């Protein structure tokens, strides 16, 4: 069975937009922002990573401006958070878990799209990581928090893992759909496990 | 009488550059920055929104780099603030009022240019809002303030109103010049009134 | 002897990437970030300025994604800092000195590349300054510091000097290699001297 790669990228991308939108909205609620602040932060968290990806690839206007479903997914996420954030809270650490899922999804779609545009594997991996961390970094900067990618131990590494799996899987000729799912899952699991288990990475010795 | 749309966009754009430049310079003075800090913040506030717009449209190099009047307007605004900021202060809340005018101008020009590049109405509105809030957000981030778009109640909504008026006016076949003026005025008035009257938007209930 | 301008830009660019990468890594160590934080900040400081330059010129994908040596230089800088930061510390104010060198290198390469893409002299100077201050600004924002370009007296001006020397030198027909070296040196020396001597620029009078 053939899998339509562009459709696969768009599908996973839209899920990434939705969950990153939830993470942005949840952060806005935690900062006691009003309904418009929730929507702005949902939009920033969910669309910035893909816009950076598309601008760097020269794929302008970016997908978020060409395909109305992106905006719809982002706004829907903001609305869901505004209405249902108490339910989200009960699920545990919602920003972290949603952010981890968005991280994996965007790492994979960013890397897949970069390969489709003819970038070399290493550059495609870098672009995947950038797609994955861009929206969350902007989200955190906008509320004056140091971005998660710098505060947390295993973050960029989780995105890196997802992107590397895409490149290696493609090289080995595995089916794109399976590779994408494995990549997303690996990045997500590594990120969530690292938080749950308190894994830490080495620091430079400080005399 | 025919109105030259590109010329209209450039004209309003340059006014937007100048007033956002004033807002950036005024914020720099309030933070006690030196003359170069005033110029850098004037440039960031006034040129970043349009640069983001042009990069997302694929209209590179952006107008601010192709047309010397943009840089001139931004630097003139910085110079005016440096020399005359005490006069500006006496006009009340200068950063807020100038920012509101820039917000309306950039929402309209961003949306008009996006329509001229063939974007769909909803995407054109999103790009108008992004053009309008981009420069101010960078300006505030650079001095470590949470951007106005998140702190203030009615901000992105005012830009949204200006952009929606452009799209609706174009659909209804009204003359471009009139639509642009109404859009700028509506965004400006809504923003200033919301500050003057202390309007607030609903927050998510917090248990 | 003919000098290959693109090769000259790439060569100086790679040196700029490396020294800005060192500055980003050193800042990360000072903020006690782990090894991945050191690498992320090295990448941000070293690649963002050139990416902004290439995106604004429409030269996508940017050099940092097309040429693997950029990523290699940035990661090498991060690795060097992580292993040898105590040695770097002993050299004095490492972030400041490396940042000053990167500032001069990127101002010159940004301006040269802009001229090669046909931009007018003033726009090329602006793009040179933007290339020079972009990476450092992102680096500082990511760790919640107000960017050096706003805190420090002579910073954007040093980049401006380097870019102006490139434009004037090209106009006068001087050899590109010599012009580039003089531009880098002038920006670097002005910046370091201004810090060493505590030069300050005028502030707007505050009643």
XYZ file of C-alpha atoms in Angstrom:
621
model
C 0.000 0.000 0.000
C 1.379 3.374 -1.019
C 1.422 6.129 1.555
C 1.045 9.694 0.358
C 3.994 11.436 2.039
C 2.739 15.025 1.726
C -0.620 13.940 3.153
C 1.185 12.114 5.959
C 3.212 15.230 6.792
C 0.104 17.418 6.779
C -1.851 14.981 8.934
C 0.844 14.642 11.588
C 1.514 18.368 11.335
C -2.109 19.161 12.157
C -2.022 16.894 15.205
C 1.196 18.661 16.249
C -0.471 22.042 15.771
C -3.378 20.962 17.961
C -1.316 19.588 20.855
C 1.185 22.464 20.793
C -1.840 24.777 20.740
C -3.120 23.037 23.871
C 0.284 23.506 25.524
C 0.293 27.212 24.627
C -3.222 27.706 25.890
C -2.493 25.839 29.115
C 0.555 28.016 29.759
C -1.560 31.123 29.144
C -4.163 29.953 31.657
C -1.426 29.277 34.204
C -0.251 32.857 33.682
C -3.845 34.043 34.191
C -4.098 35.581 30.712
C -7.512 36.437 29.270
C -9.261 34.625 26.424
C -7.304 36.511 23.750
C -4.015 35.816 25.465
C -4.957 32.127 25.457
C -5.606 32.257 21.705
C -2.430 34.229 20.921
C -0.257 31.842 22.904
C -2.002 28.839 21.333
C -1.296 30.286 17.870
C 2.323 31.120 18.686
C 3.116 27.730 20.183
C 1.416 25.787 17.423
C 2.260 27.690 14.227
C 5.698 29.253 14.796
C 7.716 26.041 14.442
C 6.173 25.114 11.101
C 6.436 28.683 9.834
C 10.153 28.762 10.657
C 10.525 25.414 8.852
C 8.710 26.600 5.724
C 10.486 29.964 5.616
C 13.895 28.268 5.898
C 12.918 25.838 3.117
C 11.724 28.722 0.945
C 8.247 27.124 0.935
C 6.416 30.441 1.217
C 3.705 31.287 2.014
C 4.018 28.669 4.783
C 1.487 25.859 5.123
C -0.122 27.644 8.084
C -1.129 30.483 5.743
C -2.016 28.353 2.716
C -4.133 25.727 4.413
C -6.977 26.960 6.612
C -6.974 23.766 8.679
C -3.795 24.867 10.468
C -5.381 28.029 11.811
C -8.539 26.105 12.654
C -6.596 23.460 14.607
C -4.692 26.141 16.525
C -7.795 28.138 17.415
C -9.701 24.980 18.336
C -6.913 24.051 20.735
C -7.047 27.499 22.330
C -10.816 27.227 22.689
C -10.631 23.742 24.186
C -8.150 24.934 26.795
C -10.203 27.986 27.669
C -13.330 25.931 28.223
C -11.824 22.778 29.628
C -8.572 23.631 31.345
C -9.692 22.217 34.675
C -10.158 18.849 33.029
C -6.721 19.166 31.402
C -5.179 19.962 34.779
C -6.525 16.761 36.220
C -4.597 14.780 33.615
C -1.395 15.681 35.408
C 1.264 17.925 33.964
C -0.608 18.907 30.808
C 1.866 21.429 29.383
C 4.731 18.968 29.674
C 2.949 15.963 28.155
C 1.342 17.898 25.282
C 4.612 19.674 24.641
C 6.388 16.318 24.460
C 3.910 15.028 21.892
C 4.174 18.209 19.807
C 7.951 17.931 20.034
C 7.922 14.448 18.536
C 5.354 15.265 15.840
C 7.113 18.412 14.641
C 10.562 16.795 14.731
C 9.272 14.098 12.386
C 7.269 16.332 10.038
C 10.024 18.959 9.918
C 12.577 16.332 9.006
C 10.301 14.611 6.446
C 9.485 17.885 4.714
C 13.160 18.888 4.650
C 14.065 15.554 3.004
C 11.238 16.052 0.498
C 12.807 19.441 -0.349
C 16.140 17.766 -1.060
C 18.131 18.735 2.031
C 21.016 16.544 3.100
C 20.312 14.197 6.044
C 22.195 16.250 8.658
C 20.529 19.496 7.577
C 17.150 17.745 7.563
C 17.735 16.584 11.122
C 18.701 20.119 12.191
C 15.567 21.516 10.561
C 13.431 18.864 12.241
C 14.816 19.837 15.639
C 14.328 23.525 14.865
C 10.709 22.922 13.813
C 10.131 21.015 17.024
C 11.653 23.510 19.450
C 10.705 26.769 17.657
C 7.070 27.069 18.677
C 7.650 26.056 22.283
C 10.586 28.447 22.599
C 8.508 31.378 21.320
C 5.633 30.361 23.632
C 7.921 30.402 26.663
C 9.726 33.622 25.665
C 6.403 35.450 25.270
C 5.570 34.874 28.928
C 9.151 35.663 30.001
C 10.110 32.109 30.891
C 13.462 30.647 29.884
C 12.512 28.160 27.136
C 12.090 24.552 28.173
C 14.752 23.572 25.623
C 17.362 25.221 27.855
C 15.891 24.524 31.281
C 15.172 20.840 30.872
C 17.659 18.039 30.679
C 16.403 15.875 27.822
C 14.521 18.060 25.371
C 16.357 18.905 22.168
C 17.750 15.368 22.391
C 14.266 13.879 22.216
C 13.546 15.894 19.064
C 16.932 14.812 17.709
C 16.038 11.166 18.279
C 12.776 11.521 16.367
C 14.482 13.229 13.424
C 17.359 10.735 13.322
C 14.870 7.846 13.199
C 13.212 9.468 10.161
C 16.513 9.823 8.309
C 17.754 6.344 9.172
C 14.371 4.767 8.434
C 14.228 6.440 5.051
C 17.773 5.294 4.256
C 16.914 1.709 5.170
C 13.813 1.876 2.978
C 11.244 1.252 5.710
C 7.662 2.398 5.009
C 7.217 6.114 5.688
C 4.133 5.746 7.837
C 5.771 3.242 10.175
C 8.964 5.287 10.383
C 6.984 8.410 11.246
C 5.030 6.669 13.993
C 8.168 5.142 15.495
C 9.941 8.504 15.356
C 7.117 10.365 17.076
C 6.716 7.669 19.704
C 10.443 7.464 20.452
C 10.797 11.234 20.896
C 7.659 11.389 23.060
C 8.597 8.457 25.268
C 12.190 9.639 25.747
C 10.997 13.109 26.726
C 8.271 11.960 29.124
C 10.471 9.280 30.696
C 13.273 11.782 31.241
C 10.908 14.048 33.189
C 9.278 11.196 35.086
C 12.607 9.670 36.077
C 14.456 12.950 36.601
C 17.228 12.016 34.193
C 19.905 14.645 33.982
C 22.702 15.371 31.569
C 26.242 16.302 32.543
C 27.101 19.895 33.331
C 30.462 21.477 32.662
C 32.526 21.210 35.841
C 32.561 24.543 37.639
C 35.526 25.266 39.820
C -10.734 57.934 -9.390
C -8.434 54.930 -9.349
C -6.341 54.357 -6.265
C -2.942 52.785 -6.684
C -3.042 49.909 -4.146
C 0.702 49.262 -3.916
C 1.292 52.989 -3.399
C -1.435 53.056 -0.756
C 0.159 50.122 1.080
C 3.591 51.761 0.954
C 2.253 55.106 2.139
C 0.362 53.693 5.124
C 3.261 51.344 5.789
C 5.661 54.275 6.083
C 3.361 56.054 8.532
C 3.170 52.805 10.503
C 6.957 52.533 10.475
C 7.266 56.070 11.797
C 4.771 55.727 14.655
C 6.007 52.276 15.689
C 9.508 53.787 15.573
C 8.346 56.492 17.972
C 6.888 53.838 20.275
C 10.151 51.883 20.231
C 12.221 54.991 20.893
C 9.930 56.087 23.721
C 10.208 52.685 25.380
C 14.014 52.880 25.060
C 14.067 56.302 26.730
C 11.862 54.985 29.543
C 14.407 52.192 30.042
C 17.189 54.832 30.113
C 18.966 53.393 27.065
C 21.566 55.500 25.244
C 21.141 57.043 21.791
C 22.061 53.818 19.997
C 19.648 51.810 22.099
C 16.941 54.295 21.117
C 17.750 53.774 17.430
C 17.942 49.973 17.698
C 14.603 49.763 19.486
C 13.032 52.193 16.997
C 14.283 49.993 14.130
C 13.107 46.763 15.762
C 9.630 48.054 16.601
C 9.085 49.653 13.217
C 10.645 47.206 10.741
C 10.206 43.733 12.256
C 6.464 43.416 11.583
C 6.768 44.245 7.895
C 9.854 42.055 7.515
C 7.977 39.082 8.997
C 5.073 39.807 6.609
C 7.317 39.974 3.542
C 9.341 36.900 4.491
C 6.152 34.859 5.019
C 4.825 36.052 1.650
C 8.115 35.173 -0.031
C 8.477 38.837 -1.026
C 12.223 38.951 -0.373
C 14.219 41.074 0.090
C 11.537 42.761 2.212
C 10.346 46.282 1.454
C 12.380 47.617 4.385
C 15.568 46.546 2.575
C 14.482 47.455 -0.952
C 13.092 50.913 -0.291
C 15.362 53.366 1.562
C 12.394 55.357 2.862
C 11.586 52.636 5.397
C 14.968 52.899 7.074
C 14.800 56.686 6.882
C 11.346 56.767 8.526
C 12.515 54.426 11.306
C 15.700 56.376 12.016
C 13.830 59.700 11.862
C 11.404 58.385 14.470
C 14.303 57.353 16.710
C 15.901 60.777 16.300
C 12.663 62.612 17.026
C 12.202 60.649 20.236
C 15.763 61.219 21.357
C 15.518 64.988 20.852
C 11.905 65.547 21.787
C 10.857 62.831 24.201
C 9.853 65.328 26.886
C 7.333 66.835 24.489
C 6.079 63.341 23.644
C 5.653 62.582 27.325
C 3.415 65.584 27.775
C 0.998 64.116 25.216
C 0.022 61.482 27.738
C 0.765 57.819 27.332
C 2.881 58.090 24.193
C 3.942 54.472 23.820
C 0.362 53.253 24.104
C -1.195 55.739 21.665
C 1.562 55.433 19.037
C 1.521 51.692 19.407
C -2.252 51.676 18.835
C -1.864 53.696 15.630
C 0.944 51.449 14.377
C -1.190 48.436 15.233
C -4.039 49.657 13.028
C -1.775 50.721 10.158
C 0.166 47.457 10.010
C -2.956 45.292 10.386
C -4.403 47.007 7.309
C -1.240 47.050 5.175
C -0.344 43.493 6.155
C -3.791 42.281 5.161
C -3.886 44.311 1.914
C -0.482 43.044 0.823
C -1.458 39.452 1.657
C -4.608 39.770 -0.479
C -2.513 41.268 -3.299
C -0.285 38.160 -3.081
C -3.322 35.936 -3.513
C -3.791 34.619 0.018
C -7.221 33.462 1.116
C -9.211 35.902 3.300
C -8.634 34.075 6.590
C -4.899 33.716 5.947
C -4.720 37.382 4.924
C -6.350 38.358 8.206
C -3.888 36.218 10.166
C -0.965 37.794 8.331
C -2.361 41.269 8.977
C -2.556 40.548 12.702
C 0.955 39.076 12.668
C 2.338 42.127 10.860
C 0.653 44.349 13.412
C 1.817 42.581 16.578
C 5.270 41.414 15.395
C 7.239 44.629 15.761
C 5.731 45.559 19.098
C 6.285 42.058 20.465
C 9.981 42.131 19.492
C 10.320 45.653 20.952
C 8.905 44.505 24.292
C 10.864 41.232 24.367
C 14.140 43.096 23.776
C 13.706 45.049 27.014
C 12.483 41.954 28.865
C 8.849 43.003 29.137
C 6.023 40.571 28.454
C 4.635 41.792 25.111
C 1.634 44.091 25.235
C -0.275 41.595 23.074
C -0.371 39.238 26.064
C -0.587 41.722 28.917
C -3.359 43.906 27.593
C -6.997 43.010 27.268
C -7.950 44.287 23.817
C -4.884 44.216 21.598
C -4.755 41.424 19.044
C -8.515 41.913 18.760
C -8.056 45.512 17.620
C -5.652 44.352 14.903
C -8.119 41.623 13.995
C -10.893 44.194 13.585
C -8.769 46.299 11.215
C -7.849 43.277 9.095
C -11.425 41.952 8.985
C -12.651 45.345 7.778
C -10.137 45.212 4.914
C -11.289 41.746 3.817
C -15.006 42.533 4.134
C -14.611 45.923 2.453
C -12.761 44.363 -0.457
C -15.437 41.672 -0.813
C -18.178 44.299 -0.875
C -16.294 46.266 -3.516
C -15.799 49.452 -1.500
C -12.962 51.762 -2.600
C -9.600 50.615 -1.224
C -8.603 53.986 0.182
C -11.789 54.359 2.190
C -11.646 50.770 3.430
C -8.055 51.248 4.563
C -8.847 54.453 6.470
C -11.877 52.900 8.155
C -9.844 49.804 9.078
C -6.997 51.807 10.602
C -9.393 54.096 12.475
C -11.504 51.242 13.833
C -8.473 49.329 15.143
C -6.980 52.484 16.659
C -10.204 53.632 18.317
C -11.035 50.185 19.701
C -7.538 49.855 21.169
C -7.402 53.330 22.715
C -10.951 53.119 24.063
C -10.265 49.741 25.620
C -7.320 51.227 27.546
C -9.157 54.429 28.450
C -12.235 52.578 29.689
C -10.391 49.666 31.253
C -12.322 47.086 29.250
C -11.375 43.560 30.106
C -11.895 40.217 28.483
C -12.954 37.057 30.279
C -10.356 34.888 31.972
C -10.593 31.147 32.303
C -12.147 30.389 35.682
C -9.471 29.322 38.147
C -10.436 27.087 40.959
C 45.604 37.907 -7.621
C 41.868 37.377 -7.859
C 39.973 36.700 -4.668
C 36.927 34.475 -4.808
C 34.267 36.559 -3.031
C 31.793 33.755 -2.249
C 34.666 31.689 -0.839
C 35.810 34.683 1.202
C 32.306 35.179 2.627
C 32.007 31.484 3.496
C 35.447 31.402 5.112
C 34.884 34.444 7.313
C 31.338 33.246 7.982
C 32.634 29.937 9.331
C 35.066 31.730 11.644
C 32.167 33.910 12.800
C 30.045 30.821 13.409
C 32.802 29.280 15.496
C 33.488 32.325 17.699
C 29.794 33.139 18.170
C 29.333 29.457 19.022
C 32.016 29.828 21.695
C 30.240 32.911 23.073
C 26.924 31.038 23.209
C 28.513 28.036 24.891
C 30.314 30.228 27.414
C 27.076 31.996 28.310
C 25.386 28.604 28.751
C 28.143 27.444 31.111
C 27.825 30.676 33.091
C 24.103 29.923 33.448
C 25.010 26.377 34.582
C 23.163 24.705 31.701
C 23.868 21.059 30.879
C 25.745 19.779 27.837
C 22.669 20.005 25.586
C 21.954 23.541 26.725
C 25.533 24.413 25.828
C 25.044 22.991 22.329
C 21.649 24.639 21.792
C 22.959 28.046 22.847
C 26.079 27.590 20.703
C 23.857 26.774 17.697
C 21.494 29.691 18.357
C 24.247 32.262 18.799
C 26.234 31.079 15.802
C 23.599 30.234 13.177
C 20.667 32.613 13.796
C 22.331 35.752 12.405
C 23.266 34.112 9.104
C 19.875 32.410 8.821
C 18.111 35.764 9.254
C 20.435 37.236 6.590
C 19.760 34.439 4.104
C 15.999 34.398 4.707
C 15.787 38.170 4.183
C 17.822 37.850 0.974
C 15.577 35.012 -0.223
C 18.648 32.753 -0.312
C 16.808 29.708 1.024
C 17.591 27.163 2.285
C 20.167 29.236 4.203
C 23.863 28.429 4.035
C 23.709 26.874 7.509
C 21.379 24.178 6.117
C 23.061 23.739 2.744
C 26.661 23.510 3.876
C 27.447 20.959 6.591
C 30.529 22.891 7.711
C 28.330 25.493 9.413
C 26.698 22.966 11.702
C 30.063 21.324 12.298
C 31.684 24.635 13.270
C 28.818 25.464 15.631
C 28.841 22.052 17.327
C 32.637 22.081 17.548
C 32.464 25.435 19.327
C 29.917 24.073 21.787
C 32.089 21.014 22.415
C 35.225 23.102 22.923
C 33.453 25.259 25.489
C 32.060 22.278 27.343
C 35.470 20.641 27.636
C 37.661 23.684 27.991
C 35.623 26.452 29.543
C 37.989 26.881 32.463
C 40.789 27.670 30.037
C 38.490 30.124 28.214
C 37.685 31.803 31.512
C 41.333 32.433 32.206
C 41.567 34.435 28.973
C 39.526 37.153 30.626
C 36.047 38.130 29.543
C 35.512 35.387 26.988
C 31.907 36.068 26.057
C 32.623 39.732 25.401
C 35.778 39.242 23.328
C 34.410 36.355 21.237
C 31.163 38.207 20.774
C 33.089 41.248 19.522
C 34.937 39.143 16.967
C 31.742 37.463 15.791
C 30.123 40.883 15.569
C 32.817 42.142 13.202
C 32.897 38.971 11.097
C 29.129 38.781 10.606
C 28.788 42.515 9.915
C 31.306 42.125 7.084
C 29.977 38.867 5.616
C 26.353 40.010 5.941
C 27.132 43.218 4.092
C 29.259 41.481 1.413
C 26.565 38.897 0.718
C 23.882 41.592 0.545
C 25.948 43.539 -2.006
C 26.468 40.335 -3.991
C 22.664 39.925 -4.053
C 22.293 43.406 -5.518
C 21.047 45.339 -2.498
C 21.663 49.082 -2.339
C 24.546 50.201 -0.091
C 22.354 51.452 2.778
C 20.228 48.290 2.779
C 23.394 46.178 2.632
C 24.743 47.999 5.691
C 21.470 47.422 7.557
C 21.541 43.732 6.679
C 25.175 43.490 7.792
C 24.282 44.982 11.173
C 21.258 42.684 11.468
C 23.372 39.614 10.657
C 25.873 40.705 13.283
C 23.450 41.384 16.122
C 20.823 38.692 15.381
C 22.576 35.639 16.786
C 23.804 37.384 19.916
C 20.371 38.875 20.567
C 18.689 35.458 20.333
C 21.405 33.948 22.560
C 20.799 36.564 25.259
C 16.988 36.420 24.974
C 17.028 32.633 25.419
C 18.611 32.970 28.865
C 16.348 35.922 29.743
C 19.058 38.582 29.557
C 18.437 41.922 27.863
C 20.514 41.645 24.667
C 23.974 43.193 24.741
C 23.001 45.365 21.763
C 20.715 47.323 24.094
C 22.671 47.123 27.325
C 26.075 48.112 26.020
C 27.159 51.510 24.841
C 29.082 50.799 21.640
C 27.724 47.631 20.049
C 25.495 48.141 17.028
C 27.826 51.020 16.172
C 30.805 48.672 15.955
C 28.876 46.444 13.532
C 27.856 49.551 11.613
C 31.499 50.596 11.275
C 32.474 47.207 9.854
C 29.627 47.241 7.330
C 30.289 50.837 6.272
C 33.954 49.995 5.638
C 32.854 47.162 3.326
C 30.563 49.435 1.308
C 33.061 52.309 1.095
C 35.947 49.974 0.305
C 33.976 48.331 -2.483
C 33.038 51.738 -3.910
C 36.666 52.854 -3.894
C 37.694 49.643 -5.668
C 39.979 48.300 -2.940
C 40.674 44.537 -2.958
C 37.870 42.595 -1.256
C 40.128 40.569 1.009
C 41.838 43.647 2.414
C 38.549 45.491 2.852
C 37.050 42.535 4.711
C 40.026 42.262 7.080
C 40.024 45.993 7.792
C 36.253 45.932 8.367
C 36.405 43.013 10.793
C 39.370 44.499 12.636
C 37.824 47.952 12.934
C 34.531 46.619 14.328
C 36.360 44.299 16.743
C 38.790 46.959 17.987
C 36.090 49.612 18.406
C 33.917 47.187 20.387
C 36.697 45.897 22.652
C 38.152 49.369 23.229
C 34.747 50.740 24.134
C 34.356 48.089 26.826
C 37.951 48.407 28.056
C 37.764 52.197 28.263
C 34.173 52.396 29.467
C 33.134 54.670 26.631
C 29.537 55.733 26.850
C 27.053 57.270 24.460
C 24.686 60.108 25.297
C 21.371 59.350 26.927
C 18.230 61.356 26.385
C 18.008 63.921 29.177
C 15.514 62.797 31.799
C 13.822 65.454 33.823
